[in-house]
Short mmCIF file of N, CA and C and ligand atoms in Angstrom, two decimals:
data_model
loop_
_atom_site.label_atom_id
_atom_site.label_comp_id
_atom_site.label_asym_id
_atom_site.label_seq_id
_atom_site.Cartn_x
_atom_site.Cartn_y
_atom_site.Cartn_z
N UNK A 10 30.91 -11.08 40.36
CA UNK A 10 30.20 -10.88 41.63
C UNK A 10 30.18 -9.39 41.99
N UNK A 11 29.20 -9.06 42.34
CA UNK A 11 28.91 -7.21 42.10
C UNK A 11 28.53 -7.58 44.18
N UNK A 12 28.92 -6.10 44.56
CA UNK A 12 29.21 -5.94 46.16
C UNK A 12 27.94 -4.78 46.30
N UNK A 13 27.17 -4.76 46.95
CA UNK A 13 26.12 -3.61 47.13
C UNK A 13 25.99 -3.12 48.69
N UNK A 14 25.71 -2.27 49.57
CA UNK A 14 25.05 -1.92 50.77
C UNK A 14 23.84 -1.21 50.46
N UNK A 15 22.58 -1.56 51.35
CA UNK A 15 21.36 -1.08 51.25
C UNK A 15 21.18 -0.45 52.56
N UNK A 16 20.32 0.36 53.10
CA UNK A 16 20.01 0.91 53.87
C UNK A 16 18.76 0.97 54.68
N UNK A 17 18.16 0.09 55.52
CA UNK A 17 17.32 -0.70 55.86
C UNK A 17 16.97 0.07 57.23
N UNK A 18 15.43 0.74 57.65
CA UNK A 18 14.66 0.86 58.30
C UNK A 18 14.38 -0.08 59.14
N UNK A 19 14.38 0.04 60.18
CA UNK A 19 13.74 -0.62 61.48
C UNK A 19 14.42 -1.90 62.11
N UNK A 20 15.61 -2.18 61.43
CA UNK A 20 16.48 -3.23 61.93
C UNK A 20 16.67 -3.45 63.34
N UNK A 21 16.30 -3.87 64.45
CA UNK A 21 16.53 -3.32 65.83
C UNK A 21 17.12 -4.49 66.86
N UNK A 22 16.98 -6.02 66.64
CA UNK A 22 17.46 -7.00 67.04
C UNK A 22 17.60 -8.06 66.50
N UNK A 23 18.31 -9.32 66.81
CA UNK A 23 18.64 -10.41 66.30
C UNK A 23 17.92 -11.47 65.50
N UNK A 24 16.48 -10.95 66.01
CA UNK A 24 15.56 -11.73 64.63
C UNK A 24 15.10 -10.77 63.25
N UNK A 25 15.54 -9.70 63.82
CA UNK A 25 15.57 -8.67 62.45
C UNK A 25 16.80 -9.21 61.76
N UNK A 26 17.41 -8.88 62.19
CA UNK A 26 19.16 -9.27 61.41
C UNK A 26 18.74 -10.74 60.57
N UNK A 27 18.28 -11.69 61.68
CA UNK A 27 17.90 -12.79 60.80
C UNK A 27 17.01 -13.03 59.78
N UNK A 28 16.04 -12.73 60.01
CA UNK A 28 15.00 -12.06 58.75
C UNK A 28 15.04 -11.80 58.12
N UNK A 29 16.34 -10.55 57.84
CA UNK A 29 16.57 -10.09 56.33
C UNK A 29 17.64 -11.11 55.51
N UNK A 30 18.27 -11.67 56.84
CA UNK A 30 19.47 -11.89 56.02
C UNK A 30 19.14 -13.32 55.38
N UNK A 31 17.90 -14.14 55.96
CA UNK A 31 17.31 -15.42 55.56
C UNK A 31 16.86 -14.97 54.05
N UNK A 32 15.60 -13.61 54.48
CA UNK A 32 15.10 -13.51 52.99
C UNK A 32 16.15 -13.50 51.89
N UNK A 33 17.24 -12.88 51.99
CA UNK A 33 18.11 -12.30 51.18
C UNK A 33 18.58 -13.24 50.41
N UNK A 34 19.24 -14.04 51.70
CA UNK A 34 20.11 -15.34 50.78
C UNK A 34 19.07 -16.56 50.32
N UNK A 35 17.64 -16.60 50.44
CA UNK A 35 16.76 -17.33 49.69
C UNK A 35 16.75 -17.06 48.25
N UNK A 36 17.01 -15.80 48.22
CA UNK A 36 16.83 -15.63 46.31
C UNK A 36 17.93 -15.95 46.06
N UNK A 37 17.63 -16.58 44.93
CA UNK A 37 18.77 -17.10 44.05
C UNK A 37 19.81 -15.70 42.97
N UNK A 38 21.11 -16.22 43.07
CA UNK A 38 21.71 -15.17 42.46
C UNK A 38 22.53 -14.37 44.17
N UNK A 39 21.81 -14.61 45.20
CA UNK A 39 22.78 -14.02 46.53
C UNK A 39 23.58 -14.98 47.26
N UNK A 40 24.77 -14.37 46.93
CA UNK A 40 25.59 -15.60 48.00
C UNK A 40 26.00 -15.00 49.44
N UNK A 41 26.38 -13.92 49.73
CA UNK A 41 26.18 -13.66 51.48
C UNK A 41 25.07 -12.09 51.39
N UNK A 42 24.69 -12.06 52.61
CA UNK A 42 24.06 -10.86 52.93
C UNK A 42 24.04 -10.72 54.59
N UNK A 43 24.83 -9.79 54.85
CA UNK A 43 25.10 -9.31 56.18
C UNK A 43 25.09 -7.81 57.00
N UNK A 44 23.71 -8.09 57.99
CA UNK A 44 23.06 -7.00 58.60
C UNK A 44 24.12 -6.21 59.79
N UNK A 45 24.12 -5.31 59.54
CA UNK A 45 24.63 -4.57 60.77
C UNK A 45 24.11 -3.77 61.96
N UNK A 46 23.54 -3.98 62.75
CA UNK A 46 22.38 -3.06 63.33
C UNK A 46 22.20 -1.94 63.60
N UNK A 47 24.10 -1.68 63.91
CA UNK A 47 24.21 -0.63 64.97
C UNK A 47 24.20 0.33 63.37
N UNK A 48 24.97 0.27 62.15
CA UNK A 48 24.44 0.80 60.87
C UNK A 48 23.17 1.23 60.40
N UNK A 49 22.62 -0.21 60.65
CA UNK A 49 21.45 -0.05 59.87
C UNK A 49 21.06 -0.57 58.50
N UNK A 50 22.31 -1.48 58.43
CA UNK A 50 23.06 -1.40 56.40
C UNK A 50 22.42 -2.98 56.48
N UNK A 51 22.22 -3.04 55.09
CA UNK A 51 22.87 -4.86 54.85
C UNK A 51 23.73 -4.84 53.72
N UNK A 52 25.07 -5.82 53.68
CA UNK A 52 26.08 -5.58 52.73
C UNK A 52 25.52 -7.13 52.13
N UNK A 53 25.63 -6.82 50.97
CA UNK A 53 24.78 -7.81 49.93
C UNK A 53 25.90 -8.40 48.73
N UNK A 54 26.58 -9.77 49.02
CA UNK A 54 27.15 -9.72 47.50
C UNK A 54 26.25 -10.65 46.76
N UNK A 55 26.30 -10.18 45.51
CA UNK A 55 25.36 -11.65 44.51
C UNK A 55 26.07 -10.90 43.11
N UNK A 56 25.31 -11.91 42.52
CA UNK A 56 25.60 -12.16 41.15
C UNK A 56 24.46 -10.92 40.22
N UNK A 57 25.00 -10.40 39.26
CA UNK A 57 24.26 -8.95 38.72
C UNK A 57 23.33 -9.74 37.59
N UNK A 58 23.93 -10.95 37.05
CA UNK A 58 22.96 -11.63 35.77
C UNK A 58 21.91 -12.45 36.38
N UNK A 59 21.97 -12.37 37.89
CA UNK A 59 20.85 -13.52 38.47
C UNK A 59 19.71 -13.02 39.23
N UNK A 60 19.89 -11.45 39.78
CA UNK A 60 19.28 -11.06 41.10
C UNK A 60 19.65 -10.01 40.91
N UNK A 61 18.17 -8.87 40.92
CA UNK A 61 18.08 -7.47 40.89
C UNK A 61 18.09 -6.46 42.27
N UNK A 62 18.98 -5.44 42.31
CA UNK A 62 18.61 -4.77 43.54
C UNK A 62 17.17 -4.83 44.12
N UNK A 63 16.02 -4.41 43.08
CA UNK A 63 14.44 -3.77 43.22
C UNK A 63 14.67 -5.39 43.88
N UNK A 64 14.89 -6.52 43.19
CA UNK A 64 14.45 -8.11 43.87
C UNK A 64 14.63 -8.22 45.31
N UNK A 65 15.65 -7.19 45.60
CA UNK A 65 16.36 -7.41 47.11
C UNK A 65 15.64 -6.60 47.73
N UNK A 66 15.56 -5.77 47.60
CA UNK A 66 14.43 -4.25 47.71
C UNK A 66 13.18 -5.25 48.53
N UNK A 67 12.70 -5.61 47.44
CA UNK A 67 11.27 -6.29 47.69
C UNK A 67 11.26 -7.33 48.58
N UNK A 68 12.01 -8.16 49.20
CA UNK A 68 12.58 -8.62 49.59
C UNK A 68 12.44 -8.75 50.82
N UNK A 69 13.31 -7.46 51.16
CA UNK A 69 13.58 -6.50 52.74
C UNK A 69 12.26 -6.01 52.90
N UNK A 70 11.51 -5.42 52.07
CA UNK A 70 10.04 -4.96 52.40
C UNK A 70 9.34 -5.95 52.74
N UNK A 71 8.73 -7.39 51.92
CA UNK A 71 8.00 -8.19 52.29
C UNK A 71 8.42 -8.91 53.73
N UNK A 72 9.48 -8.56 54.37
CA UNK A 72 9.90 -8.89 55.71
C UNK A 72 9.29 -7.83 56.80
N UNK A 73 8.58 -6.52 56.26
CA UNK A 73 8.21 -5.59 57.03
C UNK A 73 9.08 -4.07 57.35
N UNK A 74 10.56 -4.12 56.67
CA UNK A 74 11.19 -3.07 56.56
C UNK A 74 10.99 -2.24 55.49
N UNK A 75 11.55 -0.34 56.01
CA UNK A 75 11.33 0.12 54.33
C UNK A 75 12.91 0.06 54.58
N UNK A 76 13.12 0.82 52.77
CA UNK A 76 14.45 0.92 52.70
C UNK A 76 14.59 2.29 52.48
N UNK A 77 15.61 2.78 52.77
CA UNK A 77 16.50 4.58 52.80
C UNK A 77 16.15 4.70 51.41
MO1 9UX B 106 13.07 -7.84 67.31
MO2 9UX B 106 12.90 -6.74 64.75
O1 9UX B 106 11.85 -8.05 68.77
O2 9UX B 106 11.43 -6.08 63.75
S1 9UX B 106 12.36 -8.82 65.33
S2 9UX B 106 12.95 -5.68 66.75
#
């Protein structure tokens, strides 16, 4: 299980937080993903043979955020 933080644009309230963190844990290969606002971060653990950063990347974008 590989541990990542991303750095996420425009995060600003509780349906943001939810948004990413729904998309996140929909792909397969993520088992938690948790937004921080006042950061800005999402801390992402998943699996490295199942689910690509760029996957998570794309991810957080098709929700309407960029990433750092
Ligand atoms: Mo809240 Mo986030 O009104 O893009 S959903 S700021």
């Amino acid at each position: 299980m590989e541990q990542t933080t991303l750095q996420v644009q425009g995060m600003t309230c509780g349906h943001c937080k939810a948004s990413v963190e729904g998309a996140l844990t929909e792909l397969k290969g993520i088992t938690t993903a948790e937004v921080d606002l006042d950061k800005g971060t999402v801390d992402v653990s998943f699996d490295e043979k199942e689910v690509s950063v760029e996957a998570m990347e794309d991810a957080i974008e098709e929700q309407g955020y960029d990433i750092q």
